[in-house]
CSV table of C-alpha atoms in Angstrom, one decimal:
chain,number,residue,atom,x,y,z
A,1,MET,CA,11.9,11.1,2.9
A,2,THR,CA,15.2,9.7,1.7
A,3,PHE,CA,17.7,11.8,3.6
A,4,PRO,CA,20.5,11.4,1.0
A,5,THR,CA,18.2,13.1,-1.6
A,6,ALA,CA,16.5,15.7,0.5
A,7,ARG,CA,15.4,18.5,-1.8
A,8,ARG,CA,15.6,22.2,-1.5
A,9,ALA,CA,16.9,22.1,2.1
A,10,VAL,CA,19.1,24.7,3.7
A,11,ARG,CA,22.5,25.1,2.0
A,12,SER,CA,24.3,22.7,4.4
A,13,LEU,CA,21.7,20.0,3.9
A,14,ILE,CA,22.0,20.3,0.2
A,15,ALA,CA,25.8,19.9,0.4
A,16,VAL,CA,25.4,16.8,2.6
A,17,ALA,CA,22.7,15.4,0.4
A,18,THR,CA,24.8,15.7,-2.8
A,19,LEU,CA,27.7,13.9,-1.2
A,20,THR,CA,25.6,11.1,0.3
A,21,ALA,CA,23.6,10.6,-3.0
A,22,GLY,CA,26.9,9.9,-4.7
A,23,LEU,CA,27.9,7.4,-2.1
A,24,ALA,CA,24.6,5.7,-2.3
A,25,ALA,CA,24.9,5.3,-6.0
A,26,GLY,CA,28.2,3.5,-5.6
A,27,THR,CA,29.0,0.0,-4.4
A,28,ILE,CA,27.3,-0.8,-1.1
A,29,GLY,CA,30.0,-1.0,1.6
A,30,ALA,CA,30.2,-2.6,5.0
A,31,HIS,CA,27.3,-2.1,7.4
A,32,ALA,CA,29.7,-0.9,10.0
A,33,ASP,CA,29.5,2.3,12.1
A,34,ASP,CA,32.4,3.7,10.0
A,35,ASP,CA,30.5,3.5,6.7
A,36,PRO,CA,30.7,7.2,5.5
A,37,ARG,CA,27.1,7.1,4.5
A,38,VAL,CA,26.2,6.6,8.1
A,39,ASP,CA,28.0,9.8,9.1
A,40,GLU,CA,26.3,11.8,6.3
A,41,ILE,CA,22.8,10.7,7.4
A,42,ARG,CA,23.7,11.5,11.0
A,43,GLN,CA,24.7,15.0,10.0
A,44,ILE,CA,21.3,15.5,8.4
A,45,LEU,CA,19.5,14.0,11.5
A,46,ALA,CA,21.4,16.4,13.7
A,47,GLN,CA,20.2,19.4,11.8
A,48,LEU,CA,16.6,18.2,11.7
A,49,LYS,CA,16.4,17.1,15.3
A,50,PRO,CA,16.0,20.7,16.8
A,51,LEU,CA,13.0,21.2,14.4
A,52,ALA,CA,11.1,18.0,15.0
A,53,LYS,CA,9.0,17.3,18.1
A,54,PRO,CA,7.9,13.6,17.8
A,55,PRO,CA,5.9,12.0,20.5
A,56,VAL,CA,7.7,10.3,23.4
A,57,CYS,CA,8.7,6.8,22.5
A,58,ASP,CA,8.1,4.2,25.3
A,59,GLN,CA,9.8,1.3,23.5
A,60,VAL,CA,12.9,-0.4,25.1
A,61,PRO,CA,15.4,-1.0,22.2
A,62,GLU,CA,16.7,-4.5,21.7
A,63,PRO,CA,19.8,-4.1,19.5
A,64,ASP,CA,20.4,-7.8,19.3
A,65,ARG,CA,17.2,-8.3,17.4
A,66,TRP,CA,18.3,-5.8,14.8
A,67,GLU,CA,20.9,-8.4,13.7
A,68,HIS,CA,19.0,-11.7,14.4
A,69,VAL,CA,15.4,-11.0,15.1
A,70,GLY,CA,14.2,-14.5,16.0
A,71,THR,CA,10.4,-14.2,16.0
A,72,PRO,CA,9.4,-11.3,13.8
A,73,ASP,CA,7.5,-8.4,15.3
A,74,GLU,CA,3.7,-8.2,15.0
A,75,GLY,CA,2.6,-5.2,13.1
A,76,SER,CA,-0.1,-2.8,14.1
A,77,ASP,CA,-3.3,-4.4,15.2
A,78,ASN,CA,-5.2,-2.1,12.9
A,79,VAL,CA,-3.6,-2.5,9.6
A,80,ILE,CA,-2.5,0.9,8.2
A,81,ILE,CA,-3.5,1.1,4.5
A,82,SER,CA,-2.5,3.9,2.2
A,83,ALA,CA,-4.2,4.0,-1.2
A,84,HIS,CA,-1.7,4.8,-3.9
A,85,ARG,CA,-3.1,7.7,-6.0
A,86,GLY,CA,-6.4,6.9,-4.3
A,87,ALA,CA,-8.5,4.1,-5.8
A,88,ASN,CA,-6.9,4.5,-9.2
A,89,THR,CA,-8.4,1.4,-10.7
A,90,LEU,CA,-11.9,2.7,-10.0
A,91,ALA,CA,-11.6,6.3,-11.3
A,92,PRO,CA,-9.0,8.3,-13.1
A,93,GLU,CA,-5.9,9.1,-11.0
A,94,ASN,CA,-5.4,12.7,-9.8
A,95,THR,CA,-9.2,13.1,-9.6
A,96,LEU,CA,-11.3,13.6,-6.5
A,97,LYS,CA,-13.4,10.5,-7.3
A,98,SER,CA,-10.3,8.4,-7.1
A,99,TYR,CA,-9.6,9.6,-3.5
A,100,GLU,CA,-13.3,9.5,-2.6
A,101,TYR,CA,-13.6,5.8,-3.6
A,102,ALA,CA,-10.5,4.9,-1.6
A,103,PHE,CA,-12.0,6.6,1.5
A,104,ALA,CA,-15.2,4.6,0.9
A,105,TYR,CA,-13.1,1.5,1.8
A,106,GLY,CA,-12.0,3.1,5.1
A,107,VAL,CA,-8.3,3.4,4.2
A,108,ASP,CA,-6.2,5.3,6.7
A,109,LEU,CA,-4.6,7.5,4.0
A,110,VAL,CA,-4.7,8.4,0.4
A,111,GLU,CA,-1.4,8.9,-1.3
A,112,VAL,CA,-1.3,12.1,-3.2
A,113,ASP,CA,1.4,13.3,-5.6
A,114,VAL,CA,1.7,17.0,-4.9
A,115,GLN,CA,2.8,19.4,-7.7
A,116,GLN,CA,3.0,23.2,-7.7
A,117,THR,CA,1.7,25.3,-10.6
A,118,LYS,CA,3.3,28.3,-12.2
A,119,ASP,CA,1.3,30.6,-10.0
A,120,GLY,CA,2.1,28.7,-6.8
A,121,GLN,CA,-1.0,26.5,-6.3
A,122,PHE,CA,-0.9,22.9,-5.3
A,123,VAL,CA,-2.6,20.1,-7.3
A,124,ALA,CA,-2.5,16.3,-7.5
A,125,LEU,CA,-0.4,15.1,-10.4
A,126,HIS,CA,2.1,12.3,-10.5
A,127,ASP,CA,4.0,13.2,-13.7
A,128,SER,CA,6.0,16.4,-14.2
A,129,THR,CA,3.9,17.0,-17.3
A,130,VAL,CA,0.2,16.9,-18.0
A,131,ASP,CA,0.7,14.9,-21.2
A,132,ARG,CA,0.0,11.3,-20.1
A,133,THR,CA,-3.3,11.8,-18.2
A,134,THR,CA,-5.0,14.8,-19.7
A,135,ASN,CA,-5.9,16.4,-23.1
A,136,GLY,CA,-3.1,19.0,-22.5
A,137,THR,CA,0.6,19.2,-22.9
A,138,GLY,CA,3.4,20.9,-21.1
A,139,ASN,CA,5.3,21.0,-17.8
A,140,ILE,CA,3.2,21.6,-14.7
A,141,THR,CA,5.6,24.4,-13.7
A,142,ASP,CA,4.7,26.2,-17.0
A,143,LEU,CA,0.9,26.1,-16.4
A,144,THR,CA,-1.2,28.2,-14.1
A,145,TYR,CA,-3.7,26.7,-11.7
A,146,ASP,CA,-6.6,27.8,-13.9
A,147,GLU,CA,-5.0,26.2,-17.0
A,148,VAL,CA,-4.4,22.9,-15.1
A,149,ARG,CA,-8.0,22.8,-13.8
A,150,ALA,CA,-9.4,23.4,-17.3
A,151,LEU,CA,-7.8,20.2,-18.5
A,152,ASP,CA,-9.7,16.9,-18.9
A,153,ALA,CA,-8.0,14.5,-16.4
A,154,ALA,CA,-9.8,11.5,-17.9
A,155,ASP,CA,-8.4,11.8,-21.4
A,156,TYR,CA,-6.4,8.5,-21.3
A,157,GLU,CA,-7.2,4.8,-21.3
A,158,PRO,CA,-9.2,3.2,-19.9
A,159,TRP,CA,-11.2,6.3,-18.8
A,160,LYS,CA,-11.5,8.2,-22.1
A,161,GLY,CA,-15.1,8.3,-23.2
A,162,GLY,CA,-16.4,6.7,-20.0
A,163,GLU,CA,-18.6,7.9,-17.2
A,164,TYR,CA,-15.8,9.9,-15.6
A,165,ASP,CA,-14.9,11.7,-18.8
A,166,PRO,CA,-14.5,14.6,-18.5
A,167,ALA,CA,-12.9,15.0,-15.1
A,168,GLN,CA,-10.8,17.6,-13.4
A,169,ILE,CA,-7.4,17.4,-11.7
A,170,ALA,CA,-8.0,17.7,-8.0
A,171,SER,CA,-6.5,20.5,-6.0
A,172,LEU,CA,-4.7,19.7,-2.8
A,173,GLU,CA,-7.3,21.7,-0.8
A,174,GLU,CA,-10.1,19.6,-2.2
A,175,ILE,CA,-8.4,16.4,-1.2
A,176,LEU,CA,-7.7,17.7,2.3
A,177,ALA,CA,-11.3,18.7,2.7
A,178,LEU,CA,-12.3,15.2,1.6
A,179,ALA,CA,-9.9,13.6,4.1
A,180,LYS,CA,-11.3,15.9,6.8
A,181,ARG,CA,-14.8,14.7,6.0
A,182,ALA,CA,-13.6,11.1,6.1
A,183,GLY,CA,-11.8,11.6,9.3
A,184,ARG,CA,-8.6,10.2,7.7
A,185,GLY,CA,-5.2,11.4,6.5
A,186,VAL,CA,-3.2,12.1,3.4
A,187,GLU,CA,0.2,10.8,2.4
A,188,LEU,CA,1.8,13.6,0.6
A,189,ASP,CA,4.4,12.7,-2.0
A,190,ILE,CA,5.9,16.1,-2.6
A,191,LYS,CA,7.3,16.3,-6.1
A,192,ALA,CA,10.2,18.3,-7.6
A,193,SER,CA,8.0,21.2,-8.8
A,194,VAL,CA,7.1,22.1,-5.2
A,195,THR,CA,9.3,24.9,-3.9
A,196,GLU,CA,7.3,25.8,-0.8
A,197,GLU,CA,7.0,22.7,1.3
A,198,GLY,CA,6.2,24.8,4.3
A,199,LYS,CA,3.1,26.0,2.7
A,200,VAL,CA,2.0,22.4,2.0
A,201,ALA,CA,2.4,21.7,5.7
A,202,ASP,CA,0.4,24.9,6.5
A,203,LEU,CA,-2.5,23.7,4.4
A,204,VAL,CA,-2.5,20.3,6.2
A,205,LYS,CA,-2.5,22.2,9.5
A,206,LYS,CA,-5.4,24.4,8.2
A,207,TYR,CA,-7.5,21.2,7.8
A,208,GLY,CA,-6.4,19.8,11.1
A,209,LEU,CA,-4.8,16.8,9.6
A,210,ILE,CA,-1.2,16.9,10.7
A,211,GLU,CA,-1.6,14.0,13.1
A,212,GLU,CA,-3.4,11.8,10.5
A,213,SER,CA,-1.1,12.6,7.6
A,214,ILE,CA,2.5,11.9,6.6
A,215,PHE,CA,5.0,13.8,4.4
A,216,ASN,CA,7.2,12.2,1.8
A,217,THR,CA,9.9,14.9,1.7
A,218,GLY,CA,13.2,15.7,3.4
A,219,ASP,CA,12.7,19.4,3.4
A,220,PRO,CA,13.1,20.9,7.0
A,221,ARG,CA,10.5,23.6,6.3
A,222,VAL,CA,7.8,20.9,7.0
A,223,PHE,CA,9.1,20.7,10.5
A,224,VAL,CA,9.4,24.4,10.8
A,225,SER,CA,5.7,24.7,10.0
A,226,ALA,CA,4.6,21.5,11.9
A,227,PRO,CA,7.2,20.2,14.4
A,228,ASP,CA,5.0,17.2,15.1
A,229,ALA,CA,4.7,16.2,11.4
A,230,ARG,CA,5.4,12.6,10.5
A,231,VAL,CA,7.8,12.2,7.6
A,232,ILE,CA,8.7,9.1,5.6
A,233,TYR,CA,12.2,7.7,5.2
A,234,ASN,CA,12.4,5.6,2.0
A,235,ARG,CA,15.1,3.2,2.9
A,236,SER,CA,17.4,1.2,0.7
A,237,ASP,CA,18.7,-2.2,1.7
A,238,TRP,CA,22.1,-1.0,3.1
A,239,GLU,CA,21.2,0.8,6.3
A,240,PRO,CA,22.2,-1.2,9.4
A,241,GLY,CA,19.8,-1.6,12.2
A,242,PHE,CA,21.4,0.9,14.5
A,243,LEU,CA,21.0,3.6,11.8
A,244,ILE,CA,17.4,2.7,11.2
A,245,TYR,CA,16.8,3.1,14.9
A,246,GLU,CA,18.5,6.5,14.8
A,247,ILE,CA,16.5,7.6,11.7
A,248,GLY,CA,13.4,6.5,13.5
A,249,GLN,CA,13.9,9.2,16.1
A,250,ILE,CA,13.0,11.7,13.4
A,251,ALA,CA,11.2,9.9,10.6
A,252,LYS,CA,8.3,8.1,12.1
A,253,VAL,CA,7.3,6.2,8.9
A,254,PHE,CA,9.5,3.9,6.8
A,255,GLY,CA,8.5,3.4,3.2
A,256,SER,CA,10.0,2.2,-0.1
A,257,THR,CA,9.6,-1.2,-1.7
A,258,LEU,CA,8.9,-4.4,0.2
A,259,ALA,CA,12.2,-5.9,-1.1
A,260,GLU,CA,14.2,-3.4,1.1
A,261,TYR,CA,12.9,-4.9,4.3
A,262,THR,CA,13.7,-7.8,6.6
A,263,PRO,CA,12.2,-8.7,9.9
A,264,GLU,CA,15.4,-7.2,11.5
A,265,SER,CA,15.0,-3.8,9.9
A,266,VAL,CA,11.3,-3.7,10.9
A,267,ALA,CA,12.2,-4.5,14.5
A,268,ALA,CA,14.8,-1.6,14.5
A,269,ALA,CA,12.1,0.8,13.2
A,270,HIS,CA,9.6,-0.4,15.8
A,271,ASP,CA,12.1,0.1,18.6
A,272,ALA,CA,12.1,3.8,17.6
A,273,CYS,CA,8.3,3.8,17.7
A,274,ALA,CA,8.2,4.2,13.9
A,275,ILE,CA,5.8,2.4,11.6
A,276,VAL,CA,6.8,0.4,8.5
A,277,LEU,CA,4.6,1.0,5.4
A,278,PRO,CA,6.2,-0.6,2.3
A,279,HIS,CA,4.7,-0.7,-1.2
A,280,ALA,CA,2.6,-3.8,-1.9
A,281,TYR,CA,2.2,-3.2,-5.6
A,282,ASP,CA,5.7,-3.7,-7.0
A,283,ALA,CA,5.0,-7.2,-8.4
A,284,GLY,CA,1.8,-6.1,-10.1
A,285,PRO,CA,-1.9,-6.1,-9.2
A,286,ASP,CA,-2.2,-9.9,-9.2
A,287,GLN,CA,0.4,-10.1,-6.5
A,288,GLU,CA,-0.7,-7.3,-4.2
A,289,VAL,CA,-2.4,-9.5,-1.6
A,290,ALA,CA,0.5,-11.8,-1.5
A,291,GLN,CA,2.9,-8.9,-1.0
A,292,PHE,CA,0.6,-7.5,1.7
A,293,GLN,CA,0.7,-10.9,3.5
A,294,LEU,CA,4.5,-11.1,3.2
A,295,ALA,CA,4.8,-7.6,4.5
A,296,ARG,CA,2.7,-8.5,7.5
A,297,SER,CA,4.6,-11.7,8.1
A,298,ILE,CA,7.8,-9.8,8.7
A,299,GLY,CA,6.1,-7.3,11.0
A,300,ALA,CA,5.1,-4.4,8.7
A,301,ASP,CA,2.3,-2.2,10.1
A,302,GLY,CA,0.6,-1.9,6.7
A,303,VAL,CA,1.2,-1.2,3.1
A,304,GLN,CA,0.7,1.3,0.3
A,305,THR,CA,-1.5,-0.3,-2.3
A,306,ASN,CA,-3.1,0.2,-5.7
A,307,GLN,CA,-5.9,-2.2,-4.7
A,308,PRO,CA,-7.5,-0.8,-1.5
A,309,ALA,CA,-10.6,-3.1,-1.7
A,310,LEU,CA,-8.4,-6.2,-1.9
A,311,ILE,CA,-6.2,-5.2,0.9
A,312,VAL,CA,-9.1,-4.2,3.2
A,313,ALA,CA,-10.5,-7.7,2.6
A,314,ALA,CA,-7.2,-9.4,3.1
A,315,ALA,CA,-6.7,-7.5,6.4
A,316,GLY,CA,-10.2,-8.5,7.6
A,317,GLU,CA,-11.2,-4.9,8.0
A,318,ALA,CA,-14.4,-4.8,5.9
A,319,VAL,CA,-16.5,-1.6,6.3
A,320,ASP,CA,-20.2,-1.2,6.9
A,321,SER,CA,-22.5,-0.2,4.1
A,322,LYS,CA,-26.0,1.2,3.7
A,323,ILE,CA,-28.5,1.7,0.9
A,324,VAL,CA,-29.5,5.3,0.1
A,325,ARG,CA,-32.5,6.2,-2.1
A,326,LYS,CA,-32.3,9.2,-4.3
A,327,ARG,CA,-35.4,10.5,-6.2
A,328,GLY,CA,-35.2,12.1,-9.6
A,329,ASN,CA,-37.0,15.3,-10.6
A,330,GLY,CA,-40.3,15.9,-8.9
A,331,HIS,CA,-40.1,12.9,-6.5
A,332,GLY,CA,-40.1,14.3,-3.1
A,333,ASP,CA,-37.9,16.4,-0.8
A,334,ASP,CA,-34.7,14.7,-1.8
A,335,ARG,CA,-35.1,15.3,-5.5
A,336,GLU,CA,-32.1,16.5,-7.4
A,337,SER,CA,-32.8,18.9,-10.2
A,338,GLY,CA,-30.1,17.6,-12.5
A,339,ARG,CA,-31.2,14.0,-12.5
A,340,LYS,CA,-34.3,12.5,-14.1
A,341,ASP,CA,-34.2,8.8,-12.8
A,342,ASP,CA,-34.6,7.4,-9.4
A,343,GLN,CA,-31.5,5.9,-8.0
A,344,VAL,CA,-30.3,3.5,-5.3
A,345,CYS,CA,-26.8,4.0,-4.0
A,346,LEU,CA,-24.5,1.8,-2.0
A,347,VAL,CA,-22.4,3.9,0.3
A,348,ASN,CA,-20.1,3.6,3.3
A,349,ALA,CA,-22.3,3.7,6.4
A,350,ASP,CA,-20.0,6.1,8.2
A,351,ASN,CA,-18.8,8.6,5.7
A,352,GLY,CA,-21.3,8.3,2.9
A,353,PHE,CA,-18.8,7.8,0.1
A,354,GLY,CA,-20.1,5.4,-2.6
A,355,PHE,CA,-18.9,2.0,-3.8
A,356,PRO,CA,-18.9,1.7,-7.6
A,357,GLY,CA,-18.9,-1.7,-9.3
A,358,LYS,CA,-21.1,-3.4,-6.8
A,359,THR,CA,-24.1,-5.6,-7.6
A,360,VAL,CA,-27.4,-4.7,-5.7
A,361,HIS,CA,-30.6,-6.7,-6.0
A,362,LEU,CA,-34.0,-5.1,-6.3
A,363,ALA,CA,-37.0,-7.3,-5.4
A,364,LYS,CA,-40.7,-6.9,-4.8
A,365,GLY,CA,-42.6,-9.4,-2.7
A,366,ASP,CA,-41.3,-12.3,-0.6
A,367,ASP,CA,-40.1,-14.6,-3.4
A,368,GLY,CA,-36.9,-12.6,-3.9
A,369,LYS,CA,-37.4,-12.3,-7.6
A,370,GLY,CA,-36.3,-9.1,-9.2
A,371,ILE,CA,-33.4,-7.5,-11.0
A,372,ASP,CA,-29.7,-6.9,-10.4
A,373,LEU,CA,-28.1,-3.5,-10.9
A,374,VAL,CA,-24.4,-2.6,-10.9
A,375,THR,CA,-23.5,0.6,-9.2
A,376,GLY,CA,-21.5,3.3,-11.0
A,377,ASP,CA,-20.5,6.9,-10.3
A,378,GLY,CA,-21.0,7.7,-6.6
A,379,GLY,CA,-22.0,4.1,-5.9
A,380,CYS,CA,-25.4,4.7,-7.5
A,381,ALA,CA,-27.5,2.9,-10.1
A,382,ASP,CA,-30.6,4.1,-11.9
A,383,VAL,CA,-33.8,2.3,-11.0
A,384,PRO,CA,-35.6,1.2,-14.2
A,385,ALA,CA,-39.0,2.6,-14.9
A,386,GLY,CA,-41.8,0.4,-13.8
A,387,ASN,CA,-43.5,-0.7,-10.6
A,388,LEU,CA,-40.3,-1.0,-8.4
A,389,ARG,CA,-41.1,1.9,-6.1
A,390,GLY,CA,-40.7,0.5,-2.6
A,391,ALA,CA,-38.8,-2.6,-3.7
A,392,LYS,CA,-36.4,-4.2,-1.3
A,393,VAL,CA,-32.8,-3.4,-2.2
A,394,SER,CA,-30.0,-5.7,-0.9
A,395,PHE,CA,-26.3,-6.0,-1.2
A,396,ALA,CA,-24.9,-9.4,-0.4
A,397,GLY,CA,-21.6,-8.1,0.9
A,398,ASP,CA,-18.1,-9.1,0.0
A,399,GLY,CA,-14.7,-9.3,1.7
A,400,ALA,CA,-14.3,-5.6,1.8
A,401,VAL,CA,-17.9,-4.3,2.3
A,402,HIS,CA,-20.5,-5.7,4.7
A,403,ALA,CA,-24.0,-6.6,3.5
A,404,SER,CA,-26.9,-4.2,3.8
A,405,THR,CA,-30.6,-3.8,2.8
A,406,GLY,CA,-32.9,-0.9,2.1
A,407,ARG,CA,-35.8,0.3,0.0
A,408,ALA,CA,-36.0,1.7,-3.5
């Protein structure tokens, strides 16, 4: 939530937001208490405060550290990882597979761009139009839910013609159900098409995920629906420490780019019992681990990332895996009528979500000789025809996923 650009709030909030946005667009002024932007944000905080019921904060504020921190804070012991658009390098963005693969790596949240269709339904889509990532055209607000769901969400490079083509744009309810199954949360980036933020919060409540999730919006209707909701403040670099502390009384998550943060601003947020979750992808995929490490070095509690597997590994939070055997048609109780071949699948041991792109080794006998297979859709690989029934299957492990063994 960036208070100066809070959308579709009550009339007084809109008036305040318009004025403050104009100020923020101008030259950055002094960081003093008399900066007019400070007063405008305080006005918005005053109107949100009666609606919000955050948990009691037991931190003792140390204002001197907001100016000169000395030793930076230590971030959360358990690194908080939000997968930006899911695992969008493993499956097409806006599809259920992308979010599923992110949860396979045990991330705390998947970031979902929430749009509202012409007939009032909520779907995952970053852009305001369907042109870039589907075989359709047009604004999301001009299309019905059924029309959006009929589109091919893999009709763009590098996914077009691949194993995930065709794919379907995920509904918000599907993603929430997936998060519920994973026991994790959703970071909801609520886009301009959404006119009913309260209904979004109602859906998150329906799936029992308010505590686990966070909302990237400044609309007060989220608090009306869920007073204990966590909202994000996307900071700029001008806010003084005392204002960050005051904002943290309402917004319990601080986002935006890593460049906006210093150890001092992180300390101010922590003193308000808020967490700091900057982007770790602004310098590109090759720099995500370095950005994550920099964020942690100044006290950030976690990051939002395009590379959940790399960040899980860098955080030292590898997840357990297991080998699952799936029989094709006519091969026992677990046969699946739509599949001919036997399969072995590498999945998260806790939630059952698969890991694509992993190498598993099939071997018969004690000499270890055999064949390597690379997992695909669902973390599964077809077992070649031949005398491999009962072969030992092993995954050697990597920085993000622990080793495991099983039988074909």
